């Protein structure tokens, strides 16, 4: 019993096995930086929860069988000395498993059951299936035996602490097959006319269609494109709970949210091939825009957080987005985006400008997206150059949108505010050599060794030549063989795994590369792109990377990293690979 692999192979220790639309994955990662010995069914409804432990079994004695796990986009397999088990997604909420030569055990990951936590297990006579019902996810997981024998069912209807689960074995000389469904309360008994091989072929075909749409330009010169597409495809969930649209989570590891700047990079990567999905990514945080015009910090299945915001890169992103979609956006779409961006911009111009001040401030490093960057060491409530630069780009995008919508007065007004804000940025925070930050209350100014201080390069063609050239020179100092370190490696504050105090990050790379290119620094932009692409090709799509070794850090399957690779690889391909 074998199934032909299709698509790139990957390690489930780095990238969860899942499918487009699903809220669960198959992975050993069951919590932040926590790896179990066995693969688990891990749900992302109501948070991240390892629900079921999945274990291949020795058919002779029922003990755990040693096996090798292999994964491609459509098929996950455990291969042992005596046989094999395969798993494939039939639909976003259903997986099918089949085995030959190995048995298989499914058990509740949590042994304890209380009135408020854990997993209850019982046999449902209506469906003739066994059901695990989880307090943590609020969902049920139904196991239906399609062929083979139920060797054991332990802990049915048990309360308190108990082992709960079942084991499947094959008839002599045969195989076995089961279906596992994630469901709400009830549905008809499981039934399917599709064979396992047909299910695998459907899953492989679904991914093949996606990668052909988002990376038709891929070649041997962009060897990580298919795996990058898989990271994005497999982290996409269907609308459920507070997630109002199909959404690309940052990861189906523990970073299982949509943060209100991360989504922009996913939207841009998807735009040419999957424009509706791209527009949904851009719009999702705006579905939760509050009365002040602020966007939430993050959105996930059962939680929207407003305690911080994220930087206003949305004007920059929307300008690129509407140029990247193949069909021009209609007036209704442009009007809606204009209204949302206007409210988001006015939030920064009112709620985040001190009385009499011309420039806005962050209340904490978290607002900037660079949570612990050294720019925020002296003070946290800070006027920074990156914030003003992003706001200038957003104001210019509002002016462009107003002009297209026939609002000439509004276009002139937004242009004037953009020019005034940029003039104040240069007058107040540019020293002639570099940008400084300023305490919103104290008025004190300082510089740091953080790449954040150089982010006004995003202004690109709008910067005076001498400013962009000085910024480009400073940016060169941040380049390591692997890309842009977020803190100078010579800084006393540099930390190899210091989050924004050293590691290489995808969004900073994309924003800097774009600004350099628009400012005419093409050779440096090419270098930044090439080093980051090579980094991803060698080390995958981690949340961030050690700037001196390239090693992936933190969450190892991060979609904005994968999308950033796709953006840079596509641009490289279209430039003819030079």
Coordinates of C-alpha atoms in Angstrom, one line a residue:
X1 CA 0.0 0.0 0.0
X2 CA 1.7 3.2 -1.2
X3 CA 0.6 6.6 -2.5
X4 CA 2.7 8.6 -4.8
X5 CA 4.1 11.8 -3.2
X6 CA 3.2 15.1 -4.7
X7 CA 4.7 18.5 -3.8
X8 CA 7.6 19.3 -1.6
X9 CA 8.4 17.1 1.4
X10 CA 8.7 18.7 4.8
X11 CA 9.2 17.9 8.4
X12 CA 6.1 18.1 10.6
X13 CA 8.4 19.3 13.4
X14 CA 8.8 22.5 11.5
X15 CA 5.6 22.8 9.5
X16 CA 2.2 21.4 10.6
X17 CA 0.3 19.1 8.3
X18 CA -3.0 20.6 7.4
X19 CA -5.2 21.8 4.6
X20 CA -6.8 24.9 3.3
X21 CA -9.8 25.9 5.4
X22 CA -9.2 23.6 8.3
X23 CA -9.0 24.7 11.9
X24 CA -6.9 21.7 13.0
X25 CA -3.6 20.3 12.0
X26 CA -1.5 17.2 12.6
X27 CA 1.7 18.1 14.4
X28 CA 4.0 17.3 17.4
X29 CA 3.8 21.0 18.4
X30 CA 1.1 21.2 21.1
X31 CA 1.9 24.5 22.7
X32 CA 4.5 27.3 22.5
X33 CA 7.9 25.7 22.1
X34 CA 6.4 22.4 23.3
X35 CA 7.0 19.3 21.2
X36 CA 5.3 16.0 22.1
X37 CA 6.8 12.6 21.3
X38 CA 3.9 11.7 19.1
X39 CA 1.8 13.6 16.5
X40 CA -1.4 15.1 17.8
X41 CA -4.6 16.4 16.2
X42 CA -4.2 20.1 17.3
X43 CA -7.2 22.4 17.1
X44 CA -7.0 26.2 16.9
X45 CA -10.6 26.9 17.9
X46 CA -10.8 28.7 21.3
X47 CA -7.0 28.8 21.3
X48 CA -4.3 26.2 20.5
X49 CA -5.1 22.7 22.0
X50 CA -3.7 19.3 21.4
X51 CA -6.8 17.2 21.4
X52 CA -5.9 13.7 20.3
X53 CA -2.6 11.8 20.5
X54 CA -2.0 9.7 17.3
X55 CA 0.2 6.6 17.7
X56 CA 1.1 3.8 15.3
X57 CA 0.9 0.4 17.2
X58 CA 2.7 -2.9 16.9
X59 CA 0.0 -5.3 15.8
X60 CA 1.6 -8.2 17.7
X61 CA 1.4 -6.6 21.2
X62 CA -0.4 -3.3 20.9
X63 CA 2.6 -1.3 22.0
X64 CA 3.8 1.9 20.4
X65 CA 5.6 1.1 17.2
X66 CA 8.7 3.1 16.1
X67 CA 8.0 4.8 12.8
X68 CA 9.4 7.4 10.4
X69 CA 7.0 10.3 9.7
X70 CA 7.0 11.8 6.2
X71 CA 4.8 14.6 4.8
X72 CA 4.0 16.2 1.5
X73 CA 1.1 18.7 1.0
X74 CA -1.5 15.9 0.4
X75 CA -0.3 13.0 2.4
X76 CA 1.1 12.3 5.9
X77 CA 2.6 8.8 6.5
X78 CA 4.0 6.8 9.4
X79 CA 6.3 4.1 8.1
X80 CA 7.5 1.3 10.5
X81 CA 9.3 -2.0 10.0
X82 CA 6.1 -4.0 9.7
X83 CA 3.8 -1.6 7.9
X84 CA 2.5 1.9 7.2
X85 CA -0.2 4.3 8.1
X86 CA -1.4 7.1 5.8
X87 CA -3.5 10.2 6.6
X88 CA -5.1 12.7 4.2
X89 CA -7.7 15.4 4.5
X90 CA -11.0 14.6 2.9
X91 CA -12.3 18.0 3.8
X92 CA -11.3 20.9 6.1
X93 CA -13.0 19.1 9.1
X94 CA -12.4 15.4 8.2
X95 CA -9.3 13.3 7.8
X96 CA -9.2 9.7 6.6
X97 CA -6.5 7.2 7.8
X98 CA -5.7 3.8 6.5
X99 CA -3.1 1.3 7.7
X100 CA -1.5 -2.0 6.8
X101 CA 0.9 -4.0 9.0
X102 CA 0.5 -1.4 11.8
X103 CA -2.4 -0.8 14.2
X104 CA -3.3 2.7 15.4
X105 CA -4.3 4.4 18.6
X106 CA -6.2 7.6 19.1
X107 CA -6.4 8.8 22.7
X108 CA -7.3 12.0 24.5
X109 CA -4.3 14.2 25.0
X110 CA -5.5 15.2 28.4
X111 CA -6.0 12.4 31.0
X112 CA -7.9 14.5 33.5
X113 CA -11.5 15.4 33.0
X114 CA -13.1 18.0 35.3
X115 CA -16.5 19.9 35.0
X116 CA -14.6 22.6 33.1
X117 CA -11.7 21.0 31.3
X118 CA -10.5 17.9 29.6
X119 CA -12.0 15.5 27.1
X120 CA -15.0 13.2 27.6
X121 CA -15.1 10.0 25.6
X122 CA -18.1 7.8 24.7
X123 CA -19.7 5.6 22.0
X124 CA -22.5 7.2 20.1
X125 CA -25.0 4.5 19.1
X126 CA -26.7 6.7 16.5
X127 CA -23.6 7.1 14.4
X128 CA -22.0 3.8 15.6
X129 CA -18.8 5.9 16.2
X130 CA -16.7 6.9 19.2
X131 CA -16.7 10.6 20.1
X132 CA -14.2 12.7 22.0
X133 CA -15.8 16.0 23.2
X134 CA -13.3 18.7 24.2
X135 CA -14.0 21.4 26.8
X136 CA -11.0 23.4 25.5
X137 CA -12.1 23.6 21.8
X138 CA -15.8 23.3 22.4
X139 CA -15.9 20.8 19.6
X140 CA -16.4 17.0 19.1
X141 CA -14.0 14.6 17.4
X142 CA -15.8 11.6 16.0
X143 CA -14.0 8.4 14.9
X144 CA -15.8 6.0 12.6
X145 CA -14.3 2.6 11.7
X146 CA -14.7 1.9 8.0
X147 CA -12.8 -1.3 7.8
X148 CA -10.7 -3.4 10.2
X149 CA -11.5 -4.1 13.9
X150 CA -11.8 -2.0 17.0
X151 CA -9.2 -3.7 19.1
X152 CA -9.8 -1.7 22.3
X153 CA -11.8 1.2 23.6
X154 CA -10.7 2.4 27.0
X155 CA -12.3 5.0 29.3
X156 CA -15.7 5.3 27.6
X157 CA -18.0 7.4 29.8
X158 CA -15.2 7.7 32.4
X159 CA -15.1 10.7 34.7
X160 CA -12.1 12.1 36.6
X161 CA -8.7 10.8 35.6
X162 CA -8.6 8.0 33.1
X163 CA -7.0 6.9 29.9
X164 CA -9.5 7.5 27.1
X165 CA -9.2 6.3 23.5
X166 CA -9.4 3.5 21.1
X167 CA -7.1 1.2 19.0
X168 CA -7.6 -0.1 15.5
X169 CA -6.2 -3.2 14.0
X170 CA -6.4 -5.0 10.7
X171 CA -8.1 -8.3 10.0
X172 CA -5.4 -11.0 9.2
X173 CA -3.9 -10.2 5.9
X174 CA -5.8 -7.0 5.4
X175 CA -5.8 -3.4 6.3
X176 CA -7.9 -0.9 8.2
X177 CA -9.5 2.5 7.5
X178 CA -11.1 5.1 9.7
X179 CA -12.5 8.7 9.4
X180 CA -11.9 11.4 12.1
X181 CA -14.2 14.4 12.0
X182 CA -14.2 17.7 13.9
X183 CA -17.8 18.7 14.4
X184 CA -20.0 21.0 16.5
X185 CA -22.9 19.1 18.0
X186 CA -24.4 16.5 15.6
X187 CA -24.4 15.4 12.0
X188 CA -25.5 12.3 10.1
X189 CA -23.3 9.2 10.4
X190 CA -20.1 9.5 8.4
X191 CA -20.5 8.3 4.8
X192 CA -18.2 8.7 1.8
X193 CA -18.0 7.1 -1.6
X194 CA -14.5 8.3 -2.2
X195 CA -11.6 5.9 -1.9
X196 CA -8.5 6.8 0.1
X197 CA -6.5 7.2 -3.1
X198 CA -9.1 9.5 -4.5
X199 CA -9.0 11.6 -1.3
X200 CA -5.2 11.9 -1.6
X201 CA -5.5 12.9 -5.2
X202 CA -8.1 15.5 -4.4
X203 CA -5.9 17.0 -1.6
X204 CA -2.9 17.1 -3.9
X205 CA -4.9 18.6 -6.7
X206 CA -6.2 21.4 -4.4
X207 CA -2.7 22.4 -3.4
X208 CA -1.4 22.1 -7.0
X209 CA -4.1 24.6 -8.1
X210 CA -3.2 27.0 -5.3
X211 CA 0.5 26.9 -6.0
X212 CA -0.1 27.4 -9.8
X213 CA -2.2 30.4 -9.0
X214 CA 0.2 32.1 -6.5
X215 CA 3.5 31.1 -8.0
X216 CA 3.2 30.5 -11.8
X217 CA 6.6 32.1 -12.2
X218 CA 8.4 29.5 -10.1
X219 CA 11.5 27.8 -11.5
X220 CA 14.7 26.2 -10.3
X221 CA 15.9 29.7 -9.5
X222 CA 13.1 29.9 -6.8
X223 CA 13.4 26.5 -5.2
X224 CA 11.4 27.3 -2.1
X225 CA 8.3 28.7 -3.8
X226 CA 6.2 25.5 -3.5
X227 CA 6.9 25.0 0.2
X228 CA 6.3 28.7 0.8
X229 CA 2.9 28.3 -0.9
X230 CA 2.1 25.3 1.2
X231 CA 2.8 27.2 4.4
X232 CA 0.3 29.8 3.4
X233 CA -2.3 27.4 1.9
X234 CA -2.2 25.0 4.9
X235 CA -2.5 27.9 7.4
X236 CA -5.7 29.3 5.8
X237 CA -8.9 28.7 7.8
X238 CA -12.5 29.1 6.8
X239 CA -14.7 31.8 8.4
X240 CA -15.7 30.8 12.0
X241 CA -16.3 32.6 15.2
X242 CA -14.7 36.1 15.1
X243 CA -12.8 35.3 11.9
X244 CA -15.2 36.8 9.5
X245 CA -13.5 35.8 6.2
X246 CA -11.3 33.1 4.9
X247 CA -8.1 34.0 6.8
X248 CA -4.4 33.1 6.6
X249 CA -3.3 32.6 10.2
X250 CA 0.3 33.6 11.0
X251 CA 0.8 29.9 11.8
X252 CA -0.9 26.7 12.8
X253 CA 1.7 26.5 15.5
X254 CA 1.2 28.8 18.6
X255 CA 1.1 32.0 16.6
X256 CA -2.4 31.2 15.4
X257 CA -3.8 34.7 15.0
X258 CA -4.1 37.4 12.4
X259 CA -2.1 40.5 13.6
X260 CA -3.0 43.8 12.1
X261 CA 0.1 44.3 10.0
X262 CA 1.2 40.7 9.4
X263 CA -1.9 40.3 7.2
X264 CA -0.7 42.9 4.7
X265 CA 2.2 40.7 3.5
X266 CA 0.0 37.7 3.0
X267 CA -2.5 39.9 1.0
X268 CA 0.3 41.1 -1.2
X269 CA 1.7 37.7 -2.0
X270 CA -1.8 36.3 -2.8
X271 CA -3.0 39.3 -4.9
X272 CA -2.1 38.3 -8.5
X273 CA -3.3 34.7 -8.3
X274 CA -6.0 34.7 -5.6
X275 CA -7.3 38.3 -5.6
X276 CA -10.5 37.6 -3.6
X277 CA -8.5 35.8 -0.9
X278 CA -6.0 38.6 -0.9
X279 CA -8.6 41.3 -0.5
X280 CA -10.1 39.3 2.4
X281 CA -6.7 39.2 4.1
X282 CA -6.4 43.0 3.8
X283 CA -10.0 43.6 5.0
X284 CA -10.2 41.2 8.0
X285 CA -8.8 43.6 10.7
X286 CA -11.0 46.4 9.3
X287 CA -14.0 44.2 10.1
X288 CA -13.1 44.9 13.7
X289 CA -12.1 48.6 13.5
X290 CA -13.3 50.3 16.6
X291 CA -15.2 53.6 17.1
X292 CA -12.0 55.6 17.3
X293 CA -10.8 54.2 13.9
X294 CA -8.2 52.0 15.5
X295 CA -7.5 48.5 14.2
X296 CA -7.2 45.7 16.7
X297 CA -3.9 44.3 17.7
X298 CA -5.0 40.8 16.6
X299 CA -7.9 38.6 15.6
X300 CA -8.4 34.9 16.1
X301 CA -11.3 32.4 16.5
X302 CA -12.6 33.6 19.8
X303 CA -10.7 36.7 20.7
X304 CA -10.1 40.2 19.4
X305 CA -7.5 42.2 21.3
X306 CA -7.4 46.0 21.4
X307 CA -4.8 46.6 24.1
X308 CA -2.2 47.5 21.5
X309 CA -2.4 48.5 17.8
X310 CA 0.0 47.9 14.9
X311 CA 1.8 50.4 12.7
X312 CA -0.1 52.1 9.9
X313 CA 1.5 50.3 6.9
X314 CA -2.0 49.8 5.4
X315 CA -1.8 52.7 3.0
X316 CA 1.5 51.4 1.7
X317 CA 0.0 47.9 1.5
X318 CA -3.2 48.9 -0.2
X319 CA -1.4 50.9 -2.9
X320 CA 0.7 47.8 -3.8
X321 CA -2.3 45.5 -3.4
X322 CA -4.5 47.3 -5.9
X323 CA -1.7 47.5 -8.4
X324 CA -1.1 43.8 -8.0
X325 CA -4.6 42.5 -8.5
X326 CA -5.2 41.8 -12.2
X327 CA -8.8 43.2 -12.3
X328 CA -9.0 46.9 -11.2
X329 CA -11.0 47.4 -8.1
X330 CA -14.4 49.0 -8.7
X331 CA -15.7 52.2 -7.2
X332 CA -17.5 50.5 -4.3
X333 CA -14.3 48.7 -3.3
X334 CA -12.2 51.8 -3.5
X335 CA -14.8 53.8 -1.6
X336 CA -14.9 51.3 1.2
X337 CA -11.1 51.1 1.5
X338 CA -10.9 54.9 1.4
X339 CA -13.4 55.2 4.3
X340 CA -11.5 52.6 6.4
X341 CA -8.1 54.1 5.8
X342 CA -9.4 57.5 6.5
X343 CA -10.7 56.4 9.9
X344 CA -7.4 54.6 10.7
X345 CA -5.4 57.6 9.7
X346 CA -7.5 60.0 11.7
X347 CA -6.9 57.8 14.7
X348 CA -3.2 58.5 14.5
X349 CA -3.8 62.2 13.8
X350 CA -6.1 62.7 16.8
X351 CA -5.7 59.9 19.5
X352 CA -2.0 59.6 19.0
X353 CA -0.7 63.2 18.6
X354 CA 0.0 65.1 21.8
X355 CA -1.6 68.5 22.1
X356 CA 0.2 70.9 19.9
X357 CA 2.4 68.2 18.4
X358 CA 2.7 67.5 14.6
X359 CA 4.0 63.9 14.8
X360 CA 2.2 60.9 16.3
X361 CA 3.6 58.5 18.9
X362 CA 3.6 54.9 19.9
X363 CA 2.5 54.0 23.4
X364 CA 4.7 50.9 23.6
X365 CA 7.0 49.0 21.3
X366 CA 4.2 46.5 20.7
X367 CA 2.4 49.3 18.7
X368 CA 5.2 49.4 16.3
X369 CA 5.3 45.6 15.7
X370 CA 8.9 45.7 16.9
X371 CA 8.0 44.9 20.4
X372 CA 11.3 45.1 22.2
X373 CA 13.5 47.0 19.7
X374 CA 16.2 49.1 21.4
X375 CA 14.6 52.3 20.1
X376 CA 12.1 51.8 23.0
X377 CA 14.8 51.3 25.7
X378 CA 14.9 54.9 27.1
X379 CA 11.1 55.4 27.0
X380 CA 8.1 53.5 25.7
X381 CA 5.7 56.4 24.8
X382 CA 7.8 57.6 21.8
X383 CA 7.6 59.6 18.6
X384 CA 9.5 57.6 16.1
X385 CA 10.5 58.2 12.5
X386 CA 9.2 54.9 11.2
X387 CA 5.7 55.8 12.4
X388 CA 5.7 59.2 10.7
X389 CA 7.0 57.7 7.5
X390 CA 4.3 55.0 7.4
X391 CA 1.7 57.7 8.0
X392 CA 3.0 59.9 5.2
X393 CA 2.6 57.0 2.8
X394 CA -0.9 56.3 4.1
X395 CA -1.8 60.0 3.7
X396 CA -0.5 59.9 0.1
X397 CA -2.5 56.8 -0.6
X398 CA -5.6 58.6 0.7
X399 CA -4.9 61.5 -1.6
X400 CA -4.6 59.1 -4.6
X401 CA -7.9 57.4 -3.7
X402 CA -9.7 60.6 -3.1
X403 CA -8.5 61.8 -6.6
X404 CA -9.8 58.6 -8.2
X405 CA -13.1 58.9 -6.5
X406 CA -13.5 62.5 -7.7
X407 CA -13.0 64.1 -4.3
X408 CA -10.5 66.8 -5.4
X409 CA -10.7 68.9 -2.2
X410 CA -10.0 65.8 -0.1
X411 CA -7.1 64.9 -2.4
X412 CA -5.5 68.3 -1.9
X413 CA -6.1 68.2 1.8
X414 CA -4.5 64.7 2.2
X415 CA -1.6 65.8 0.0
X416 CA -1.0 68.8 2.2
X417 CA -1.1 66.8 5.4
X418 CA 1.3 64.3 3.9
X419 CA 3.8 67.0 2.9
X420 CA 3.5 68.8 6.3
X421 CA 4.0 65.5 8.1
X422 CA 7.1 64.7 6.1
X423 CA 8.5 68.1 6.5
X424 CA 8.0 67.8 10.3
X425 CA 9.6 64.4 10.3
X426 CA 12.7 65.8 8.6
X427 CA 12.8 68.9 10.7
X428 CA 12.3 67.3 14.1
X429 CA 13.8 63.9 13.9
X430 CA 16.5 64.1 11.2
X431 CA 19.9 65.1 12.5
X432 CA 21.7 65.4 9.1
X433 CA 23.1 61.9 9.6
X434 CA 20.3 59.8 11.0
X435 CA 16.9 59.8 12.5
X436 CA 16.3 60.0 16.2
X437 CA 13.3 59.1 18.5
X438 CA 11.8 61.5 21.0
X439 CA 9.9 60.9 24.2
X440 CA 6.4 62.1 23.8
X441 CA 6.3 63.5 27.3
X442 CA 10.0 64.2 28.1
X443 CA 11.0 65.7 24.8
X444 CA 14.3 63.9 25.1
X445 CA 15.8 62.5 21.9
X446 CA 18.1 59.5 21.3
X447 CA 19.3 57.2 18.6
X448 CA 19.8 53.5 18.7
X449 CA 21.5 50.6 16.8
X450 CA 18.0 49.3 15.8
X451 CA 17.1 48.9 12.1
X452 CA 13.8 50.5 13.2
X453 CA 15.5 53.9 13.2
X454 CA 16.2 53.4 9.4
X455 CA 12.7 52.5 8.4
X456 CA 11.9 55.9 6.9
X457 CA 13.6 54.4 3.8
X458 CA 10.1 53.2 3.0
X459 CA 9.4 56.8 1.8
X460 CA 11.5 55.8 -1.2
X461 CA 11.2 58.3 -4.0
X462 CA 9.7 60.9 -1.7
X463 CA 13.0 61.3 0.3
X464 CA 15.6 63.9 -0.5
X465 CA 18.5 62.2 -2.2
X466 CA 21.0 62.9 0.6
X467 CA 18.7 61.4 3.2
X468 CA 18.0 58.2 1.3
X469 CA 21.7 57.8 0.6
X470 CA 22.6 58.2 4.2
X471 CA 19.9 55.7 5.2
X472 CA 21.2 53.2 2.6
X473 CA 24.7 53.5 4.0
X474 CA 23.4 52.7 7.5
X475 CA 21.3 49.8 6.2
X476 CA 24.4 48.2 4.6
X477 CA 25.9 48.0 8.1
X478 CA 22.9 45.8 9.2
X479 CA 23.5 43.3 6.4
X480 CA 24.9 39.9 7.5
X481 CA 25.4 37.0 5.1
X482 CA 21.8 36.1 5.8
X483 CA 20.1 39.4 5.6
X484 CA 19.2 42.5 7.7
X485 CA 19.9 42.2 11.4
X486 CA 17.3 44.2 13.3
X487 CA 20.0 45.3 15.8
X488 CA 23.6 45.9 14.7
X489 CA 25.6 42.8 15.4
X490 CA 28.2 45.0 17.0
X491 CA 25.8 46.5 19.4
X492 CA 26.1 45.7 23.1
X493 CA 22.3 45.0 23.1
X494 CA 22.5 42.5 20.2
X495 CA 20.9 39.1 21.1
X496 CA 21.0 36.1 18.8
X497 CA 17.5 35.1 19.8
X498 CA 16.4 38.5 21.0
X499 CA 13.2 38.9 19.0
X500 CA 13.6 42.4 17.5
X501 CA 17.1 43.0 19.1
X502 CA 19.0 41.2 16.4
X503 CA 17.2 38.5 14.4
X504 CA 16.3 38.8 10.8
X505 CA 12.5 39.4 10.1
X506 CA 10.6 39.2 6.9
X507 CA 8.5 42.3 7.1
X508 CA 11.4 44.6 7.8
X509 CA 13.2 43.0 4.8
X510 CA 10.3 43.6 2.4
X511 CA 9.7 47.2 3.5
X512 CA 13.3 48.1 3.4
X513 CA 13.8 46.4 0.0
X514 CA 10.8 48.2 -1.5
X515 CA 11.9 51.6 -0.1
X516 CA 15.5 51.1 -1.4
X517 CA 14.3 50.2 -4.8
X518 CA 11.9 53.1 -5.1
X519 CA 14.7 55.4 -3.9
X520 CA 16.9 54.2 -6.7
X521 CA 19.3 52.0 -4.6
X522 CA 18.7 49.0 -6.8
X523 CA 22.0 47.2 -6.2
X524 CA 21.5 47.2 -2.4
X525 CA 17.9 46.2 -2.8
X526 CA 19.0 43.3 -5.0
X527 CA 21.4 42.3 -2.3
X528 CA 18.8 42.5 0.5
X529 CA 16.4 40.4 -1.6
X530 CA 19.0 37.8 -2.6
X531 CA 20.2 37.2 0.9
X532 CA 16.7 36.8 2.3
X533 CA 15.7 34.4 -0.4
X534 CA 18.8 32.3 0.1
X535 CA 18.0 32.3 3.9
X536 CA 14.5 30.9 3.3
X537 CA 15.7 28.4 0.8
X538 CA 18.3 27.1 3.3
X539 CA 16.4 27.5 6.6
X540 CA 12.7 27.6 5.9
X541 CA 10.0 30.1 6.9
X542 CA 10.5 30.7 10.6
X543 CA 9.1 33.6 12.5
X544 CA 12.6 35.1 12.6
X545 CA 16.2 34.0 12.1
X546 CA 19.6 34.2 13.8
X547 CA 21.4 37.0 11.9
X548 CA 24.8 35.3 12.2
X549 CA 24.0 31.7 11.6
X550 CA 20.7 31.8 9.6
X551 CA 19.0 29.3 12.0
X552 CA 15.3 29.6 12.2
X553 CA 13.9 30.8 15.5
X554 CA 10.6 30.8 17.4
X555 CA 7.6 29.6 15.4
X556 CA 9.0 27.6 12.4
X557 CA 6.0 27.9 10.0
X558 CA 5.2 31.6 9.8
X559 CA 3.1 32.8 6.9
X560 CA 4.3 36.3 6.6
X561 CA 7.8 34.9 6.1
X562 CA 6.6 32.5 3.4
X563 CA 4.6 35.3 1.7
X564 CA 7.6 37.6 1.9
X565 CA 9.7 35.0 0.1
X566 CA 7.0 34.7 -2.5
X567 CA 6.9 38.5 -3.0
X568 CA 10.7 38.8 -3.4
X569 CA 11.0 35.6 -5.5
X570 CA 8.3 36.7 -7.9
X571 CA 9.9 40.1 -8.3
X572 CA 13.3 38.5 -8.9
X573 CA 11.8 36.2 -11.5
X574 CA 10.1 39.1 -13.3
X575 CA 13.4 41.0 -13.3
X576 CA 14.8 38.2 -15.3
X577 CA 16.7 36.6 -12.5
X578 CA 19.5 39.3 -12.6

